[in-house]
Short mmCIF file of C-alpha atoms in Angstrom, two decimals:
data_model
loop_
_atom_site.label_atom_id
_atom_site.label_comp_id
_atom_site.label_asym_id
_atom_site.label_seq_id
_atom_site.Cartn_x
_atom_site.Cartn_y
_atom_site.Cartn_z
CA MET G 650 14.96 -9.44 26.78
CA ALA G 651 18.12 -8.21 24.95
CA LEU G 652 17.89 -9.20 21.78
CA SER G 653 20.53 -8.45 18.60
CA CYS G 654 18.78 -5.33 18.89
CA MET G 655 20.11 -4.38 21.94
CA ARG G 656 23.72 -6.06 22.58
CA CYS G 657 25.31 -3.63 25.25
CA SER G 658 22.88 -1.07 24.44
CA PRO G 659 21.21 1.58 27.41
CA ALA G 660 18.68 -0.33 27.56
CA ALA G 661 20.18 -4.00 27.69
CA GLY G 662 21.11 -2.65 31.47
CA ALA G 663 17.52 -2.10 32.48
CA VAL G 664 16.59 -5.56 30.70
CA ARG G 665 19.01 -7.74 33.03
CA ARG G 666 18.39 -5.65 35.63
CA GLY G 667 14.43 -6.12 35.28
CA LEU G 668 14.74 -9.69 34.78
CA ALA G 669 17.31 -10.91 37.18
CA SER G 670 14.98 -10.87 40.34
CA ALA G 671 13.17 -14.00 38.28
CA ALA G 672 16.30 -15.59 36.60
CA PRO G 673 14.57 -15.53 33.49
CA PRO G 674 17.53 -18.44 31.72
CA ALA G 675 16.92 -16.64 28.51
CA ALA G 676 17.30 -13.13 28.79
CA LEU G 677 19.91 -12.43 31.92
CA SER G 678 22.24 -14.59 29.08
CA PHE G 679 21.65 -11.96 26.73
CA ALA G 680 23.62 -9.38 28.52
CA ARG G 681 26.00 -11.68 29.84
CA CYS G 682 26.59 -12.66 25.94
CA GLY G 683 26.77 -8.94 24.53
CA LEU G 684 29.26 -8.26 27.49
CA ARG G 685 31.31 -11.40 26.08
CA ARG G 686 30.91 -9.64 22.53
CA ALA G 687 32.12 -6.65 23.30
CA ALA G 688 35.46 -8.11 25.21
CA ALA G 689 35.83 -10.04 21.84
CA LEU G 690 35.97 -7.21 19.81
CA GLY G 691 38.41 -5.59 22.13
CA TRP G 692 36.25 -2.87 23.57
CA ARG G 693 37.55 -0.96 26.84
CA VAL G 694 35.52 -1.25 30.19
CA ALA G 695 36.77 1.98 32.13
CA ALA G 696 35.53 4.17 34.55
CA VAL G 697 36.09 7.75 33.63
CA THR G 698 36.48 10.55 35.81
CA THR G 699 36.41 14.86 35.27
CA THR G 700 40.26 14.35 34.50
CA GLY G 701 39.98 11.11 31.98
CA VAL G 702 40.35 7.76 31.87
CA GLN G 703 41.03 6.47 35.32
CA GLY G 704 41.65 2.58 34.63
CA ALA G 705 40.53 1.38 31.21
CA LYS G 706 41.57 -2.42 30.75
CA ASP G 707 41.11 -4.97 28.30
CA ALA G 708 39.62 -7.95 29.51
CA GLY G 709 37.89 -11.17 29.13
CA LEU G 710 33.88 -10.70 30.21
CA GLU G 711 33.43 -11.24 33.93
CA LYS G 712 37.48 -9.38 34.73
CA ALA G 713 36.31 -6.28 32.91
CA ALA G 714 32.83 -6.07 34.69
CA ARG G 715 34.50 -6.50 38.09
CA SER G 716 37.84 -4.45 37.35
CA ALA G 717 35.24 -1.80 36.56
CA SER G 718 32.28 -2.25 39.69
CA GLN G 719 35.79 -1.85 42.17
CA SER G 720 35.93 1.52 40.94
CA LYS G 721 33.72 3.47 43.65
CA VAL G 722 32.37 7.33 43.28
CA GLU G 723 35.18 9.04 45.86
CA ASN G 724 33.90 11.85 47.73
CA GLY G 725 30.40 11.74 46.45
CA SER G 726 32.20 12.43 42.90
CA PRO G 727 29.19 12.33 39.94
CA SER G 728 31.18 11.82 37.07
CA GLU G 729 32.56 8.61 37.57
CA ILE G 730 31.00 5.12 36.06
CA ILE G 731 30.49 2.49 37.47
CA LEU G 732 29.45 -0.95 36.45
CA ASP G 733 27.66 -2.96 39.22
CA ASP G 734 28.99 -6.66 39.96
CA PHE G 735 28.58 -8.59 36.98
CA GLU G 736 26.87 -12.28 38.30
CA ASP G 737 27.88 -15.17 36.55
CA LEU G 738 24.56 -15.91 34.37
CA SER G 739 25.52 -19.33 32.93
CA PRO G 740 24.08 -21.63 34.66
CA LEU G 741 21.10 -19.93 34.76
CA SER G 742 20.97 -21.43 30.86
CA GLU G 743 21.72 -24.70 30.56
CA ASN G 744 18.76 -25.81 32.60
CA ASP G 745 16.76 -28.53 31.57
CA ASP G 746 14.07 -27.91 33.55
CA SER G 747 12.52 -24.43 31.91
CA THR G 748 11.81 -23.48 28.33
CA VAL G 749 11.75 -20.36 26.74
CA SER G 750 8.69 -19.33 24.33
CA ILE G 751 9.54 -16.26 22.23
CA THR G 752 6.14 -15.26 20.34
CA VAL G 753 6.40 -12.60 17.82
CA VAL G 754 2.94 -10.82 17.50
CA GLY G 755 2.73 -9.37 14.06
CA ALA G 756 5.25 -12.14 12.42
CA SER G 757 4.33 -11.31 9.27
CA GLY G 758 5.16 -7.48 8.92
CA ASP G 759 7.64 -5.39 7.34
CA LEU G 760 9.94 -5.04 11.09
CA ALA G 761 9.53 -8.94 12.19
CA LYS G 762 10.65 -10.24 8.97
CA LYS G 763 13.74 -7.64 8.44
CA LYS G 764 15.00 -6.83 12.14
CA ILE G 765 13.40 -9.63 14.84
CA PHE G 766 13.61 -13.30 13.38
CA PRO G 767 17.38 -12.23 11.90
CA ALA G 768 17.87 -11.03 15.44
CA LEU G 769 16.78 -13.88 17.18
CA PHE G 770 19.06 -16.31 14.69
CA ALA G 771 21.68 -14.02 15.78
CA LEU G 772 21.18 -14.72 19.34
CA TYR G 773 20.84 -18.74 18.77
CA TYR G 774 23.90 -18.50 16.67
CA GLU G 775 25.74 -17.43 19.34
CA ASP G 776 24.73 -19.38 21.83
CA CYS G 777 22.66 -16.59 23.53
CA LEU G 778 19.68 -18.64 23.85
CA PRO G 779 18.67 -21.29 26.14
CA LYS G 780 18.65 -25.09 25.06
CA HIS G 781 14.96 -25.12 24.83
CA PHE G 782 13.18 -21.89 23.38
CA THR G 783 10.09 -22.13 20.68
CA ILE G 784 9.57 -19.34 18.59
CA PHE G 785 6.29 -18.60 17.61
CA GLY G 786 4.81 -16.01 14.87
CA TYR G 787 1.34 -14.76 15.51
CA ALA G 788 -0.50 -12.35 12.82
CA ARG G 789 -3.91 -12.07 11.01
CA SER G 790 -2.21 -13.56 8.08
CA LYS G 791 -3.09 -16.87 6.80
CA MET G 792 0.19 -18.83 6.77
CA THR G 793 1.53 -22.18 7.64
CA ASP G 794 4.52 -23.25 9.28
CA ALA G 795 6.70 -24.34 6.10
CA GLU G 796 5.29 -20.68 4.79
CA LEU G 797 6.60 -18.70 7.46
CA ARG G 798 10.17 -20.22 7.83
CA ASN G 799 10.34 -20.06 3.75
CA MET G 800 9.38 -16.25 4.30
CA VAL G 801 11.69 -15.96 7.71
CA SER G 802 14.78 -17.30 5.86
CA LYS G 803 14.85 -15.16 2.92
CA THR G 804 15.99 -12.54 5.50
CA LEU G 805 18.22 -15.16 7.90
CA THR G 806 21.92 -14.00 6.33
CA CYS G 807 25.14 -15.40 8.00
CA ARG G 808 26.23 -11.80 9.09
CA ILE G 809 27.74 -13.29 12.14
CA ASP G 810 31.55 -13.22 13.41
CA LYS G 811 32.09 -16.86 13.00
CA ARG G 812 30.38 -17.98 10.10
CA GLU G 813 31.23 -21.23 10.60
CA ASN G 814 28.28 -23.81 10.04
CA CYS G 815 25.78 -21.23 9.13
CA ASN G 816 23.69 -22.78 7.04
CA GLU G 817 23.26 -26.29 9.83
CA LYS G 818 22.55 -23.29 12.22
CA MET G 819 19.99 -21.57 9.95
CA GLU G 820 18.05 -25.32 9.56
CA GLU G 821 18.34 -25.63 12.75
CA PHE G 822 16.37 -22.54 13.90
CA LEU G 823 13.82 -22.68 11.31
CA LYS G 824 12.74 -26.24 12.90
CA ARG G 825 12.27 -24.34 15.98
CA CYS G 826 9.56 -21.56 14.60
CA PHE G 827 6.08 -22.20 14.08
CA TYR G 828 2.88 -19.92 13.55
CA HIS G 829 -0.70 -19.68 14.49
CA SER G 830 -3.32 -17.36 12.63
CA GLY G 831 -5.39 -15.19 14.92
CA GLN G 832 -6.88 -11.72 15.30
CA TYR G 833 -5.16 -9.81 17.81
CA ASP G 834 -8.36 -9.07 19.71
CA SER G 835 -9.42 -12.46 19.97
CA GLU G 836 -9.16 -14.10 23.63
CA GLU G 837 -10.53 -17.46 21.92
CA HIS G 838 -7.45 -17.23 19.30
CA PHE G 839 -4.80 -16.43 21.87
CA MET G 840 -6.46 -19.65 23.74
CA ASP G 841 -5.58 -21.58 20.74
CA LEU G 842 -2.21 -20.42 20.66
CA ASP G 843 -1.65 -21.39 24.62
CA LYS G 844 -2.62 -25.05 23.91
CA LYS G 845 0.13 -24.88 20.81
CA LEU G 846 2.32 -23.35 23.17
CA LYS G 847 2.21 -26.33 25.76
CA GLN G 848 3.06 -28.72 23.56
CA HIS G 849 6.21 -27.40 22.70
CA GLU G 850 6.68 -26.34 26.34
CA GLY G 851 5.86 -30.00 27.51
CA SER G 852 6.24 -30.12 31.38
CA ARG G 853 9.13 -27.78 31.97
CA VAL G 854 8.97 -24.95 33.29
CA SER G 855 7.41 -22.64 30.88
CA ASN G 856 8.92 -18.74 30.90
CA ARG G 857 6.95 -16.60 27.82
CA LEU G 858 8.01 -13.41 26.22
CA PHE G 859 5.69 -11.65 23.53
CA TYR G 860 7.21 -9.58 21.10
CA LEU G 861 4.54 -7.00 19.78
CA SER G 862 5.45 -5.92 16.26
CA ILE G 863 2.55 -4.55 15.81
CA PRO G 864 0.93 -0.77 15.88
CA PRO G 865 0.44 0.67 19.20
CA ASN G 866 -3.60 1.31 18.89
CA ILE G 867 -3.51 -2.21 19.23
CA PHE G 868 -1.31 -3.06 22.06
CA LEU G 869 -4.34 -2.99 24.26
CA ASP G 870 -5.70 -5.51 22.77
CA VAL G 871 -3.25 -8.41 22.39
CA VAL G 872 -1.68 -7.30 26.06
CA LYS G 873 -5.28 -8.23 27.62
CA CYS G 874 -5.89 -11.48 25.50
CA ALA G 875 -2.52 -12.42 26.42
CA SER G 876 -2.67 -11.74 29.75
CA LYS G 877 -5.98 -13.53 29.92
CA SER G 878 -5.72 -16.54 27.78
CA ALA G 879 -1.78 -17.61 27.25
CA SER G 880 0.37 -16.41 30.02
CA SER G 881 2.29 -18.83 31.87
CA GLY G 882 0.87 -20.61 34.67
CA ASN G 883 4.44 -21.78 36.42
CA GLY G 884 7.49 -19.00 35.00
CA TRP G 885 7.33 -15.69 33.75
CA THR G 886 5.60 -13.85 31.45
CA ARG G 887 6.94 -10.65 29.61
CA VAL G 888 5.89 -8.09 26.91
CA ILE G 889 8.62 -6.17 24.88
CA VAL G 890 7.12 -3.39 23.75
CA GLU G 891 8.45 -1.65 20.01
CA LYS G 892 8.08 2.25 19.58
CA PRO G 893 6.21 4.29 18.43
CA PHE G 894 4.64 4.23 21.97
CA GLY G 895 1.35 6.23 21.21
CA ARG G 896 0.95 9.34 18.85
CA ASP G 897 1.38 12.00 21.79
CA SER G 898 2.17 12.63 25.31
CA ASP G 899 -1.61 11.85 26.15
CA SER G 900 -1.87 8.65 24.10
CA SER G 901 1.71 7.89 25.48
CA SER G 902 -0.11 7.98 29.26
CA ALA G 903 -2.78 6.43 28.59
CA LEU G 904 -1.49 3.57 26.50
CA THR G 905 1.10 3.34 30.05
CA ARG G 906 -2.21 3.21 32.10
CA GLY G 907 -3.60 0.22 29.79
CA LEU G 908 -0.99 -1.71 29.76
CA LYS G 909 -1.18 -1.40 33.92
CA GLN G 910 -4.27 -2.81 33.93
CA TYR G 911 -3.05 -6.15 32.75
CA LEU G 912 0.69 -6.22 33.56
CA VAL G 913 3.00 -4.93 36.17
CA GLU G 914 6.16 -2.64 35.33
CA ASP G 915 8.77 -5.23 35.36
CA GLN G 916 6.86 -7.36 32.93
CA ILE G 917 6.74 -4.79 30.38
CA PHE G 918 9.93 -3.68 28.15
CA ARG G 919 9.49 -0.60 25.80
CA ILE G 920 12.72 -0.84 23.44
CA ASP G 921 14.19 1.38 20.66
CA HIS G 922 15.69 -1.15 18.04
CA TYR G 923 17.50 1.49 16.35
CA LEU G 924 20.05 1.25 19.92
CA GLY G 925 21.46 -2.20 18.58
CA LYS G 926 22.91 -0.88 15.66
CA GLU G 927 26.59 -1.09 16.14
CA LEU G 928 27.99 2.45 14.99
CA VAL G 929 25.41 3.59 18.14
CA GLU G 930 26.44 1.13 20.63
CA ASN G 931 29.75 2.49 19.87
CA LEU G 932 29.23 5.78 20.52
CA SER G 933 29.10 5.82 24.23
CA VAL G 934 32.33 3.97 24.07
CA LEU G 935 33.97 6.21 22.05
CA ARG G 936 33.01 9.18 24.26
CA PHE G 937 33.39 7.90 27.36
CA SER G 938 36.72 5.36 27.20
CA ASN G 939 38.61 6.91 24.18
CA LEU G 940 41.73 9.24 25.80
CA VAL G 941 41.67 11.53 22.59
CA PHE G 942 37.57 12.24 22.36
CA GLU G 943 36.81 12.60 26.03
CA PRO G 944 38.35 15.87 26.61
CA LEU G 945 37.59 17.75 23.57
CA TRP G 946 33.81 16.44 23.16
CA SER G 947 32.22 19.40 24.44
CA ARG G 948 30.76 22.85 22.32
CA GLN G 949 34.60 24.48 22.71
CA TYR G 950 35.58 22.22 20.06
CA ILE G 951 32.54 20.77 18.19
CA ARG G 952 31.23 23.89 16.11
CA ASN G 953 28.86 22.07 13.90
CA VAL G 954 26.69 18.51 14.39
CA GLN G 955 24.43 16.39 12.16
CA LEU G 956 22.53 13.77 12.38
CA ILE G 957 21.63 12.02 8.23
CA PHE G 958 18.97 8.83 8.15
CA SER G 959 19.65 7.64 4.50
CA GLU G 960 17.50 5.12 2.89
CA ASP G 961 17.75 3.93 -0.62
CA PHE G 962 14.35 2.39 -0.48
CA GLY G 963 10.92 3.80 -0.24
CA THR G 964 7.95 3.61 1.63
CA GLU G 965 7.34 -0.58 -0.02
CA GLY G 966 5.73 -2.20 2.33
CA ARG G 967 5.56 0.44 5.11
CA GLY G 968 2.83 3.02 3.27
CA GLY G 969 -0.26 1.91 5.67
CA TYR G 970 1.68 2.10 8.40
CA PHE G 971 3.54 5.83 7.60
CA ASP G 972 -0.11 7.08 6.69
CA ARG G 973 -1.03 6.65 9.97
CA TYR G 974 2.01 7.72 11.96
CA GLY G 975 4.20 9.08 9.48
CA ILE G 976 7.58 9.11 8.61
CA ILE G 977 8.58 11.80 11.80
CA ARG G 978 6.73 9.75 14.49
CA ASP G 979 8.89 6.66 12.71
CA ILE G 980 12.22 8.13 13.34
CA MET G 981 13.12 11.70 14.70
CA GLN G 982 10.95 11.63 17.89
CA ASN G 983 12.58 8.03 18.92
CA HIS G 984 15.60 7.08 16.86
CA LEU G 985 17.28 10.38 16.01
CA LEU G 986 16.51 11.71 19.37
CA GLN G 987 17.99 8.92 21.43
CA ILE G 988 20.97 9.41 19.13
CA LEU G 989 21.16 12.87 19.70
CA ALA G 990 20.57 12.52 23.79
CA LEU G 991 23.83 9.80 23.35
CA PHE G 992 25.93 12.40 21.43
CA ALA G 993 24.68 15.30 23.87
CA MET G 994 24.58 14.03 27.47
CA GLU G 995 27.23 14.33 30.60
CA THR G 996 28.95 11.45 31.80
CA PRO G 997 26.37 9.86 33.63
CA VAL G 998 26.50 8.52 37.05
CA SER G 999 26.96 5.15 35.99
CA LEU G 1000 26.42 2.55 33.61
CA GLU G 1001 22.84 1.73 34.68
CA ALA G 1002 19.92 2.28 32.42
CA GLU G 1003 18.11 4.76 34.67
CA ASP G 1004 21.29 6.88 35.26
CA ILE G 1005 21.87 6.69 31.64
CA ARG G 1006 17.88 7.82 31.08
CA ASN G 1007 18.13 10.88 33.50
CA GLU G 1008 21.46 12.42 31.51
CA LYS G 1009 19.30 12.05 28.56
CA VAL G 1010 16.58 14.01 29.67
CA LYS G 1011 18.53 16.90 30.60
CA VAL G 1012 19.60 17.37 27.12
CA LEU G 1013 16.16 17.02 25.73
CA ARG G 1014 14.99 19.80 28.93
CA SER G 1015 17.62 21.84 27.54
CA MET G 1016 16.43 21.99 24.03
CA LYS G 1017 14.25 24.59 22.57
CA PRO G 1018 10.74 23.06 21.41
CA LEU G 1019 11.09 22.99 17.60
CA GLN G 1020 8.65 25.32 15.65
CA LEU G 1021 7.09 24.85 12.31
CA GLU G 1022 9.01 27.48 10.68
CA ASP G 1023 12.85 25.58 11.73
CA VAL G 1024 11.37 22.35 9.73
CA VAL G 1025 11.46 21.58 6.07
CA ILE G 1026 9.28 18.77 5.66
CA GLY G 1027 9.07 16.59 2.40
CA GLN G 1028 7.27 13.51 1.14
CA TYR G 1029 7.58 10.28 -0.55
CA LYS G 1030 7.20 9.97 -4.18
CA SER G 1031 6.10 7.92 -6.60
CA HIS G 1032 9.19 5.60 -8.49
CA THR G 1033 10.33 2.90 -10.65
CA LYS G 1034 13.10 0.30 -9.45
CA GLY G 1035 13.92 -2.79 -11.26
CA GLY G 1036 11.21 -2.68 -13.20
CA THR G 1037 8.76 -1.90 -10.25
CA THR G 1038 6.80 1.15 -9.83
CA TYR G 1039 6.29 1.97 -6.06
CA PRO G 1040 3.45 4.52 -5.40
CA GLY G 1041 3.87 7.89 -3.59
#
């Protein structure tokens, strides 16, 4: 599932490829919508070789993708970017016989309120969601449907390009949002959720997506209960896993093994929502499709690179999360390393997610491991803002 966070991001290719075999109407249309937006913004789809841009073309959605897919790698050259043939996905999103149920697990949390629900609204506004869809919030907090909608409405903004009928769209979107309270490790509570989902799905083919906006230590509890008690009986079931994916390499591997007990790999989507920021999205375009920057992007011409992450607010509602995982695990080993890898990687063989990942891995393997003496560590301190005091 692409979400707004993944419009044309490197992970979007993996999502589109992973969902293509089962042809889910919602997720496939997300990738299409991302390319449509890219074309609308005047982005260029280009085949890049060692001599520069080979065939940059301003184009519409399908023309752009097809023109790129026709550039074949000549003589086995690994330095040319190729887009695979882009199929017409629009009929899939117009299927009246199926529905998509999106369950945001951890709906009362900071990430869900600030990122996930606004991203889902952005997709709805841009007609990237299917005709029949339902959004359920699931968390331990006691809340009614009306209270969820009120909470969500405070974070939705008309930040979309068109800005037409935005308030009407908000009302329509909020009518599709519902809430179910339950424990994360209770199969019985997920069975109750399943009954509610079926009421909204009716007799249609039900495709279900669970977005885990929760700490990693309860991933397995939710996946176990959802797979046993709330899986789709006649469609696909998918799980989106947010970072951080474990506390270290060992716990990450253990988490992967645990997920595989209940899901197959094609059902699992690991995402980093930071890759959906437009500045990050544009980085690859800036690097590989720009006649000015592409030949100069090397250590011969760039002396120093600084990645600065700056926030104008403190821990606020994230204190408990930071106490357990810390800001370094939350920001540095995922968000900032992703940007560093995108900035420093060589030209990938293609724009497929695995090829981009391979080039990122080369960058990370070539880096010297950080030592504690190389790091200056600070800590959030208490402060007063707007008459409210926030603890350290």
